[in-house]
PDB file of C-alpha atoms in Angstrom:
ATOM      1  CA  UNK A 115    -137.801-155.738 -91.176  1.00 71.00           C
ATOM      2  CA  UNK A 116    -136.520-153.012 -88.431  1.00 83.00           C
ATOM      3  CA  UNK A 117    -137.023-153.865 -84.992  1.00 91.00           C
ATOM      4  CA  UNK A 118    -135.763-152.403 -81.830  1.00 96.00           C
ATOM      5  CA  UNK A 119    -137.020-153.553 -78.555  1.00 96.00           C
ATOM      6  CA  UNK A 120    -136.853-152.191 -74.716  1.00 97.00           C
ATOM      7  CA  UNK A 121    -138.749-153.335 -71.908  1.00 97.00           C
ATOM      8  CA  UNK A 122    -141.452-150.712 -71.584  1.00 97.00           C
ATOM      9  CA  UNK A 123    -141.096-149.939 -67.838  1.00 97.00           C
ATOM     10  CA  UNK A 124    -138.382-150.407 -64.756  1.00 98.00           C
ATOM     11  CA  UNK A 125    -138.934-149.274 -61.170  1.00 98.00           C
ATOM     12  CA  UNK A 126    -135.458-148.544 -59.233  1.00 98.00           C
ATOM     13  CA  UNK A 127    -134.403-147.126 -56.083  1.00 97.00           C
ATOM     14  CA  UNK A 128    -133.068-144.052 -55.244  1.00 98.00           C
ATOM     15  CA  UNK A 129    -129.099-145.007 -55.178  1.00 97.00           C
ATOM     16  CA  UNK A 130    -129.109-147.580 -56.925  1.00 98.00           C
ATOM     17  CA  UNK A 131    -127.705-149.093 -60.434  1.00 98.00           C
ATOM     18  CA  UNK A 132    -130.601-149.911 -63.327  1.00 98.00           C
ATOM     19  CA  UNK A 133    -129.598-151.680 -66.520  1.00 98.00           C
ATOM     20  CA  UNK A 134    -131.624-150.849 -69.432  1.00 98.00           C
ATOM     21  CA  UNK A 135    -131.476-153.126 -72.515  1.00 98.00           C
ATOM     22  CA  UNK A 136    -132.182-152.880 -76.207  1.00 98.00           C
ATOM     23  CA  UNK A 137    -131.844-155.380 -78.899  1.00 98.00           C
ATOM     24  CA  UNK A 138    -132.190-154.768 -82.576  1.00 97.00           C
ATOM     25  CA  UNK A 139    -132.287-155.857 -86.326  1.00 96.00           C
ATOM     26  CA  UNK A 140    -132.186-153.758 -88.874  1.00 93.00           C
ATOM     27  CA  UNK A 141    -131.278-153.647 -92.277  1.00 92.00           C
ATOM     28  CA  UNK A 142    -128.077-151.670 -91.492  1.00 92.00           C
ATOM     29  CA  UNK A 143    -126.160-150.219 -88.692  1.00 94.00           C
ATOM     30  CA  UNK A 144    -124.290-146.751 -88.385  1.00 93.00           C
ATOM     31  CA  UNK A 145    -124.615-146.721 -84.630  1.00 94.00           C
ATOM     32  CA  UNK A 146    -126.957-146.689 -81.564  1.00 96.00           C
ATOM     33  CA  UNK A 147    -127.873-144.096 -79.611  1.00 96.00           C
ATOM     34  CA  UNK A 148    -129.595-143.240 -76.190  1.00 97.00           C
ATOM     35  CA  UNK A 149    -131.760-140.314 -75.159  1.00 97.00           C
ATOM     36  CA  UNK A 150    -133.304-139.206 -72.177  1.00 98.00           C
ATOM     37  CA  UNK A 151    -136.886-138.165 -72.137  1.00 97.00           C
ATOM     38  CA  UNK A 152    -138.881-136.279 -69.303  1.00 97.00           C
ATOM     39  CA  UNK A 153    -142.493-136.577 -69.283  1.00 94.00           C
ATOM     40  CA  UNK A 154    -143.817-133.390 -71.904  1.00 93.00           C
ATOM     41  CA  UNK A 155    -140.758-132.982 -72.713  1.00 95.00           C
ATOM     42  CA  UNK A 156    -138.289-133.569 -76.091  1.00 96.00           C
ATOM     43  CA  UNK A 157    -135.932-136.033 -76.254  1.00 96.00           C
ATOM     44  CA  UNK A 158    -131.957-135.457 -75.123  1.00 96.00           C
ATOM     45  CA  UNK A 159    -129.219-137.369 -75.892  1.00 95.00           C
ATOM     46  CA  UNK A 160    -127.650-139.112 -73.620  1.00 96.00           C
ATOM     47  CA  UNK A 161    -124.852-141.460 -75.794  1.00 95.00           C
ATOM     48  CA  UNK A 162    -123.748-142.864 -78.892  1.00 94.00           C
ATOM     49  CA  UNK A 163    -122.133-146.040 -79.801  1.00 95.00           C
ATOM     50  CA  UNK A 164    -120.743-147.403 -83.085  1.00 95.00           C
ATOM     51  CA  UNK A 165    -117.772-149.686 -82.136  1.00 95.00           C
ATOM     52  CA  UNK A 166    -118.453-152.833 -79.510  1.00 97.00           C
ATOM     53  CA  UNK A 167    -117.598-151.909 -76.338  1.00 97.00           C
ATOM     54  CA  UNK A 168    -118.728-149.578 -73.365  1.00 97.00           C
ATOM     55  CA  UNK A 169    -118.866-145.906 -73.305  1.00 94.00           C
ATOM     56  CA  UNK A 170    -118.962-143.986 -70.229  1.00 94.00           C
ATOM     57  CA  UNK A 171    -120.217-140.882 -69.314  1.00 91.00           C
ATOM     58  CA  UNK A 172    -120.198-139.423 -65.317  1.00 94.00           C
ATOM     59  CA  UNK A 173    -123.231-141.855 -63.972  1.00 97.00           C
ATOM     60  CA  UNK A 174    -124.315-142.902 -67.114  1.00 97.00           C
ATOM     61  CA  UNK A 175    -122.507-146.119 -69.271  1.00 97.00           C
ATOM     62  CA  UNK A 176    -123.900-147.644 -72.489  1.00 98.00           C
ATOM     63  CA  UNK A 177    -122.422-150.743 -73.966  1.00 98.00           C
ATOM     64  CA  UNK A 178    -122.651-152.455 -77.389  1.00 98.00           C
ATOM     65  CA  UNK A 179    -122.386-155.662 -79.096  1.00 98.00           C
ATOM     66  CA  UNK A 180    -122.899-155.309 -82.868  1.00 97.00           C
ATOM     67  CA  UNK A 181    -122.642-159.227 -83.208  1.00 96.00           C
ATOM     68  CA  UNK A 182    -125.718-159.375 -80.708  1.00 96.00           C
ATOM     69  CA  UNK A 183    -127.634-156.791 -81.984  1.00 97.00           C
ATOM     70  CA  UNK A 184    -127.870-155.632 -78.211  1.00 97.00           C
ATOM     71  CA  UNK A 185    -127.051-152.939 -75.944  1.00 98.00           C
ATOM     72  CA  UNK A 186    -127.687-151.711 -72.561  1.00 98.00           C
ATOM     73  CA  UNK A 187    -127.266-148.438 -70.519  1.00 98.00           C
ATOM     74  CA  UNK A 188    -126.703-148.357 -67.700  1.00 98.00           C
ATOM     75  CA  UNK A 189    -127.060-145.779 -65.020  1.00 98.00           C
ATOM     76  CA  UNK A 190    -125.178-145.807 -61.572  1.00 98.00           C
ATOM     77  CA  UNK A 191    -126.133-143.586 -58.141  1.00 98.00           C
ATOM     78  CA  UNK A 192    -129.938-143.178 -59.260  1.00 98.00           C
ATOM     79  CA  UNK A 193    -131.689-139.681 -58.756  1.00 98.00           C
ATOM     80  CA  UNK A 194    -135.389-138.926 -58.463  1.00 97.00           C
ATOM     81  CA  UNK A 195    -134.216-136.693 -61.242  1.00 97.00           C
ATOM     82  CA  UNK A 196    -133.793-139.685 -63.223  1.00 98.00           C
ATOM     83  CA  UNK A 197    -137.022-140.176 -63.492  1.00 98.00           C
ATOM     84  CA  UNK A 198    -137.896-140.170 -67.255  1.00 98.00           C
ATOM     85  CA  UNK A 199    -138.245-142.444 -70.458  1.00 98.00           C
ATOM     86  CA  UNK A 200    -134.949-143.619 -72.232  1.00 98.00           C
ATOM     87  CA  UNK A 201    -135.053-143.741 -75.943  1.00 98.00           C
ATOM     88  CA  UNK A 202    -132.826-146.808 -78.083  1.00 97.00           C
ATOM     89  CA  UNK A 203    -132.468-145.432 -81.664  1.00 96.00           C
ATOM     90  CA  UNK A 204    -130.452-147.622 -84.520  1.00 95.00           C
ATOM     91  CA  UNK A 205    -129.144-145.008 -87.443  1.00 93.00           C
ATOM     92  CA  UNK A 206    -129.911-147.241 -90.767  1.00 91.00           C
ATOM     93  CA  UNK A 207    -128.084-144.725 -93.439  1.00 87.00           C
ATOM     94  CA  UNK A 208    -130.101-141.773 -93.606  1.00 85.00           C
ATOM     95  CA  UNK A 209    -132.395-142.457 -90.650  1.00 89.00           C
ATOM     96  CA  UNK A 210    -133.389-143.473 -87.279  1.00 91.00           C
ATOM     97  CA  UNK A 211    -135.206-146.026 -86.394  1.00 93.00           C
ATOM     98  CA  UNK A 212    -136.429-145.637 -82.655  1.00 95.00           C
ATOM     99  CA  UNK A 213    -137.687-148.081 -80.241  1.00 96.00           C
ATOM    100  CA  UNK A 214    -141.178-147.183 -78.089  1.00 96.00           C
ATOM    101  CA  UNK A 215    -138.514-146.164 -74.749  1.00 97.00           C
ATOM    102  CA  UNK A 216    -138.690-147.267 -71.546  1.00 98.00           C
ATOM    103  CA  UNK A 217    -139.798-145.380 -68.810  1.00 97.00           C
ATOM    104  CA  UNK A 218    -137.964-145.919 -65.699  1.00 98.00           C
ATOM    105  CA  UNK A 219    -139.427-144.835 -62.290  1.00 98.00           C
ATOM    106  CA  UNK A 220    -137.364-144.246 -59.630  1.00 98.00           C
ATOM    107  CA  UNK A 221    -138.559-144.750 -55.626  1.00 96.00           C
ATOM    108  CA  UNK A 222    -137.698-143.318 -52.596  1.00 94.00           C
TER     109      UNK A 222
ATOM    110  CA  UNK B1483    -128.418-119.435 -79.495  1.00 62.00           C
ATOM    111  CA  UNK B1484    -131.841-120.620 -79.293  1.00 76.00           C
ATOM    112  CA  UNK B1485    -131.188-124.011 -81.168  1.00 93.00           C
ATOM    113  CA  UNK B1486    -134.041-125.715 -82.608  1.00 96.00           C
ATOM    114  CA  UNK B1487    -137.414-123.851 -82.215  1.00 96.00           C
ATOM    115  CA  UNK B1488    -140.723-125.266 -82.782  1.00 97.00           C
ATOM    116  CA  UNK B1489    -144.102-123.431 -83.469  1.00 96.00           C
ATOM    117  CA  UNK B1490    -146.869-124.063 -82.189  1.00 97.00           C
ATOM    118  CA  UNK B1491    -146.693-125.647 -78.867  1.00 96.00           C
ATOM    119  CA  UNK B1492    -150.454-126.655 -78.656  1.00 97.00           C
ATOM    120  CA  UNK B1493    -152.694-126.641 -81.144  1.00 97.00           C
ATOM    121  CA  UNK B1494    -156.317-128.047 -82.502  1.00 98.00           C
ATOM    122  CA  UNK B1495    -157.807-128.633 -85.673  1.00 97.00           C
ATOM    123  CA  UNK B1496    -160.831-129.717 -87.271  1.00 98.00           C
ATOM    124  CA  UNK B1497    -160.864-132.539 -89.589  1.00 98.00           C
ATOM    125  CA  UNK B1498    -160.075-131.455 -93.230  1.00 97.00           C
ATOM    126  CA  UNK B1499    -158.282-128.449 -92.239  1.00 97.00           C
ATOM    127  CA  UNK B1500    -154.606-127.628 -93.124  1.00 96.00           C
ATOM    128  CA  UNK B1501    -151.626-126.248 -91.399  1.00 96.00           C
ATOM    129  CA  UNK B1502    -147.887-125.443 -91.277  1.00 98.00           C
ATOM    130  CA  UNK B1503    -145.709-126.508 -88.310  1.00 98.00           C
ATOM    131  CA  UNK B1504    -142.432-124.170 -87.851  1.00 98.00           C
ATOM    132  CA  UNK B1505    -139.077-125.261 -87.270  1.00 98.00           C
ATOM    133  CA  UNK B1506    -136.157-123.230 -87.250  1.00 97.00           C
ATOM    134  CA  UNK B1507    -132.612-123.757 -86.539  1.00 97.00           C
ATOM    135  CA  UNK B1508    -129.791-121.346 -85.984  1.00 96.00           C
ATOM    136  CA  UNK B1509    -127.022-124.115 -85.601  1.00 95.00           C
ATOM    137  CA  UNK B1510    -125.786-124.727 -89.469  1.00 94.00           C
ATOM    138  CA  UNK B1511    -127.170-127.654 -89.576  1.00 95.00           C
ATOM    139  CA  UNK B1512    -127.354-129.519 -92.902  1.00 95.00           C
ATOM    140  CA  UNK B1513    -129.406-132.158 -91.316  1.00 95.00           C
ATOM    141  CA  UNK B1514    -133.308-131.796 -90.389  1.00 96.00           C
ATOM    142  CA  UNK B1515    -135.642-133.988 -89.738  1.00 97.00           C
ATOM    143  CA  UNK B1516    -139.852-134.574 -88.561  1.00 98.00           C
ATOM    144  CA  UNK B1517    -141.081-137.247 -86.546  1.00 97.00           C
ATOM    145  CA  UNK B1518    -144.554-138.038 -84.656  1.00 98.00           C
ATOM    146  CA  UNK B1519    -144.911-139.397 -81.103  1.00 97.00           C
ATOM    147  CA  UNK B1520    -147.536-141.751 -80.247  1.00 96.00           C
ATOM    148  CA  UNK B1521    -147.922-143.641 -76.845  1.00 90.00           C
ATOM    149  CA  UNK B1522    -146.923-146.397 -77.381  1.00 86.00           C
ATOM    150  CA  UNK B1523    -144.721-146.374 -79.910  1.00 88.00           C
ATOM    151  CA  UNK B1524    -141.245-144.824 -80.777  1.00 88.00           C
ATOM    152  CA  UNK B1525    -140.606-141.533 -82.669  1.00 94.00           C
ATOM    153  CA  UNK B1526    -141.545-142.628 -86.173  1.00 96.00           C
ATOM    154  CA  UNK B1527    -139.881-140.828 -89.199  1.00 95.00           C
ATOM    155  CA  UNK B1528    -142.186-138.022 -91.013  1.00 97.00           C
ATOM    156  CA  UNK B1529    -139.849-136.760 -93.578  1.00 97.00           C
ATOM    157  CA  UNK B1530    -136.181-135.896 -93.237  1.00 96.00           C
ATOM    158  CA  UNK B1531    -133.545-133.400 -95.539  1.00 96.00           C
ATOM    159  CA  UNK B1532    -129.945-133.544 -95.818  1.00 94.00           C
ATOM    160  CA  UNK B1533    -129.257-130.023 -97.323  1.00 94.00           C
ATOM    161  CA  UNK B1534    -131.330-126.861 -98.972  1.00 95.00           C
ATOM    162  CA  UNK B1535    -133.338-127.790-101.592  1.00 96.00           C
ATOM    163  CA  UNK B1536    -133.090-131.569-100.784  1.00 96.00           C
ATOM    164  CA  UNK B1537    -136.187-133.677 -98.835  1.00 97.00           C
ATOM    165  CA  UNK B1538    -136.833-137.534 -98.595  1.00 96.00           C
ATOM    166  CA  UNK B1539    -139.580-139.706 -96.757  1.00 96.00           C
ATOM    167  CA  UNK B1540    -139.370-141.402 -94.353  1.00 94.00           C
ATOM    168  CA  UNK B1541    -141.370-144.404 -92.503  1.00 92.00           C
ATOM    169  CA  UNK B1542    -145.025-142.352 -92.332  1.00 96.00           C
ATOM    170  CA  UNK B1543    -145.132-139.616 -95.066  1.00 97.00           C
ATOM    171  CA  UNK B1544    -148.466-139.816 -96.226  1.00 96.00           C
ATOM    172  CA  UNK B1545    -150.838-136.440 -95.352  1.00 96.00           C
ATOM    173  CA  UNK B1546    -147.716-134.846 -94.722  1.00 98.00           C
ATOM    174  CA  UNK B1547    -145.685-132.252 -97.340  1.00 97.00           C
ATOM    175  CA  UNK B1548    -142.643-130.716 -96.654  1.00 98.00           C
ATOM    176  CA  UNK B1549    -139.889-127.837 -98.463  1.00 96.00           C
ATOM    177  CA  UNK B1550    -136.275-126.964 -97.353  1.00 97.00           C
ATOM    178  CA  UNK B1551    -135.813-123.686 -99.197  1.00 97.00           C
ATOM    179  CA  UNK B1552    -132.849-122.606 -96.178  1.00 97.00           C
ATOM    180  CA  UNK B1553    -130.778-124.049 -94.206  1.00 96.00           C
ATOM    181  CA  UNK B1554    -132.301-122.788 -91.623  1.00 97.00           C
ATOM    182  CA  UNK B1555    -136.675-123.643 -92.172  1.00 98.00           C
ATOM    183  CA  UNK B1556    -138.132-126.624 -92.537  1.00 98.00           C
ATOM    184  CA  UNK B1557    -141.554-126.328 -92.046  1.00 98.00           C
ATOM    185  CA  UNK B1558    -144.425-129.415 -91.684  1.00 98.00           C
ATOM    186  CA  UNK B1559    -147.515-129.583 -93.774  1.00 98.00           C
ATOM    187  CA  UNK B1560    -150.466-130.893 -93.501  1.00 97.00           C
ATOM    188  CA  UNK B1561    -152.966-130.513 -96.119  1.00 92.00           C
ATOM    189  CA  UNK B1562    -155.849-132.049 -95.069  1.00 97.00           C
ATOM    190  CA  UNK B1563    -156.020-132.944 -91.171  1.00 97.00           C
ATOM    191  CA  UNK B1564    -157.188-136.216 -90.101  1.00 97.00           C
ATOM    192  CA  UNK B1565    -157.657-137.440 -86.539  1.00 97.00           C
ATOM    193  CA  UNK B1566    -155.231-140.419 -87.405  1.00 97.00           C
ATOM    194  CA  UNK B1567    -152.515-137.012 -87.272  1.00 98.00           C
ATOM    195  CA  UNK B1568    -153.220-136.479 -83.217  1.00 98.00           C
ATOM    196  CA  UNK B1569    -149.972-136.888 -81.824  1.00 98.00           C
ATOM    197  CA  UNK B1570    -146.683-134.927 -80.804  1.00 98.00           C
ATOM    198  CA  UNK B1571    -144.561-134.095 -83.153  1.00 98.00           C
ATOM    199  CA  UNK B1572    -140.853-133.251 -82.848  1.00 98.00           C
ATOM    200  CA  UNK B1573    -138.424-131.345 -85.040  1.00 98.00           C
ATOM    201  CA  UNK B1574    -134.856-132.455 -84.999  1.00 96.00           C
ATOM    202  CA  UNK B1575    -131.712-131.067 -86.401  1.00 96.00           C
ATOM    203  CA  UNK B1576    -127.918-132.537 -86.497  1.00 93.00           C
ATOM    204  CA  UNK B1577    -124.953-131.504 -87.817  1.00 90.00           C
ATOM    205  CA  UNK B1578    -124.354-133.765 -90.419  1.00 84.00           C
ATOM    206  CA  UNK B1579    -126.624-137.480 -91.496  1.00 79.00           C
ATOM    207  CA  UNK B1580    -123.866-138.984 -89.803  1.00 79.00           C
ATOM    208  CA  UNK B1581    -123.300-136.800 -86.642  1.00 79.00           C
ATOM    209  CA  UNK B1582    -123.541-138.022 -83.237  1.00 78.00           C
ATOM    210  CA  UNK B1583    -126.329-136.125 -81.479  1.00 89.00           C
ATOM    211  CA  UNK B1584    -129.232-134.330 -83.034  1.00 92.00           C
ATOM    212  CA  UNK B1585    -130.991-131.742 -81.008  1.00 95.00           C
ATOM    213  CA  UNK B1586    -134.730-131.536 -80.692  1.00 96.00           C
ATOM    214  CA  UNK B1587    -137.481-128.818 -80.855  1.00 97.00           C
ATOM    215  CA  UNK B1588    -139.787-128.670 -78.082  1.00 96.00           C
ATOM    216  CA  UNK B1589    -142.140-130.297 -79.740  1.00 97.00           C
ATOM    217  CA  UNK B1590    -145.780-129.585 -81.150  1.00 97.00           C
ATOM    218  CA  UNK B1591    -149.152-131.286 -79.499  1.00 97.00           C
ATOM    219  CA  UNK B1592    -151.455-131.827 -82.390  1.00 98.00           C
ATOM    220  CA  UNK B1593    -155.304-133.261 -81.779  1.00 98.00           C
ATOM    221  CA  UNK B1594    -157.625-133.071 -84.889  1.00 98.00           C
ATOM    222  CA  UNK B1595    -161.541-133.164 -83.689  1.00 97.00           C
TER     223      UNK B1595
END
């Protein structure tokens, strides 16, 4: 069957570095992706990865390990702004399959 | 460029009633796609279409019809509303079925009574 999983919610601080991980199995794999989600709000994409290895972008990083079926973003020098869900999606061929997010809440 | 636009925003309906959600993209894109938002859960798969003329289903397709007569349209059906169909649902459109970002409507809050 297709599975992804995420833990469903992190609290961080203000400054700081959160990890967020997703693991997977699905029937195939044409790369992973990460959005961003604010509350009300659609989905924005954040980073893709199809080869193992780690992709950075400014504060944000993802990382993946096709062997492992596992990935992890991870965001540096946290902002309130940062508050939102983040989305793990798996393309199988034609489609995504997305896990439920995880919504990370950021403190003071 | 207004990218992927989504109509309605809000809307209700009653139980056995039917309606059309809008999407419309102004990017080329050959690749469009429907999915529903519950809490909960992630974006699950509606229906999806690689090209004009062309539409598949995806994980959740039943009560749900759609048609891809432009590149441009691809419009949501549903013919006979159930409250099982409360939820948000998001248009998305990418480049290509193997591009590396799809952009999203704003998204359409559904609740059948």
């Amino acid at each position: 069957g297709q599975n992804i999983d995420q833990p469903t919610e992190m609290t961080a601080t203000e400054g700081a570095i959160v990890q967020i991980n997703c693991t997977y199995q699905t029937s195939g794999f044409n790369g992973l992706f990460w959005y961003q989600q604010h509350a009300g709000e659609a989905p924005t994409f954040l980073s893709y990865n199809v080869l193992d290895g780690l992709e950075e972008k400014g504060r944000f990083s993802s990382f993946l390990s096709r062997s492992k079926g596992y990935s992890y973003l991870l965001l540096k020098e946290l902002q309130m702004k940062d508050s939102a869900s983040y989305l793990c999606a798996v393309r199988d061929g034609h489609q995504l399959i997305w896990g439920a997010g995880t919504k990370l809440i950021i403190k003071p | 460029n207004a990218g992927v636009t989504q109509t309605p925003k809000f809307q209700v309906l009653k139980t056995g009633q039917s309606m059309t959600l809008q999407c419309a993209q102004d990017m080329n894109h050959e690749y469009m796609s429907w999915y529903r938002q519950d809490p909960g859960m992630g974006l699950r798969l509606i229906h999806y279409s690689v090209g004009a003329g062309i539409t598949d289903q995806g994980e959740v397709p039943n009560g749900y019809n759609v048609s891809r007569s432009t590149t441009e349209d691809f419009p949501l059906r549903l013919l006979s509303a159930a409250p099982s169909q409360t939820s948000v649902y998001f248009c998305a459109s990418s480049y290509s079925t193997g591009a590396t970002e799809a952009f999203f409507g704003q998204g359409t809050r559904l609740t059948v009574v």
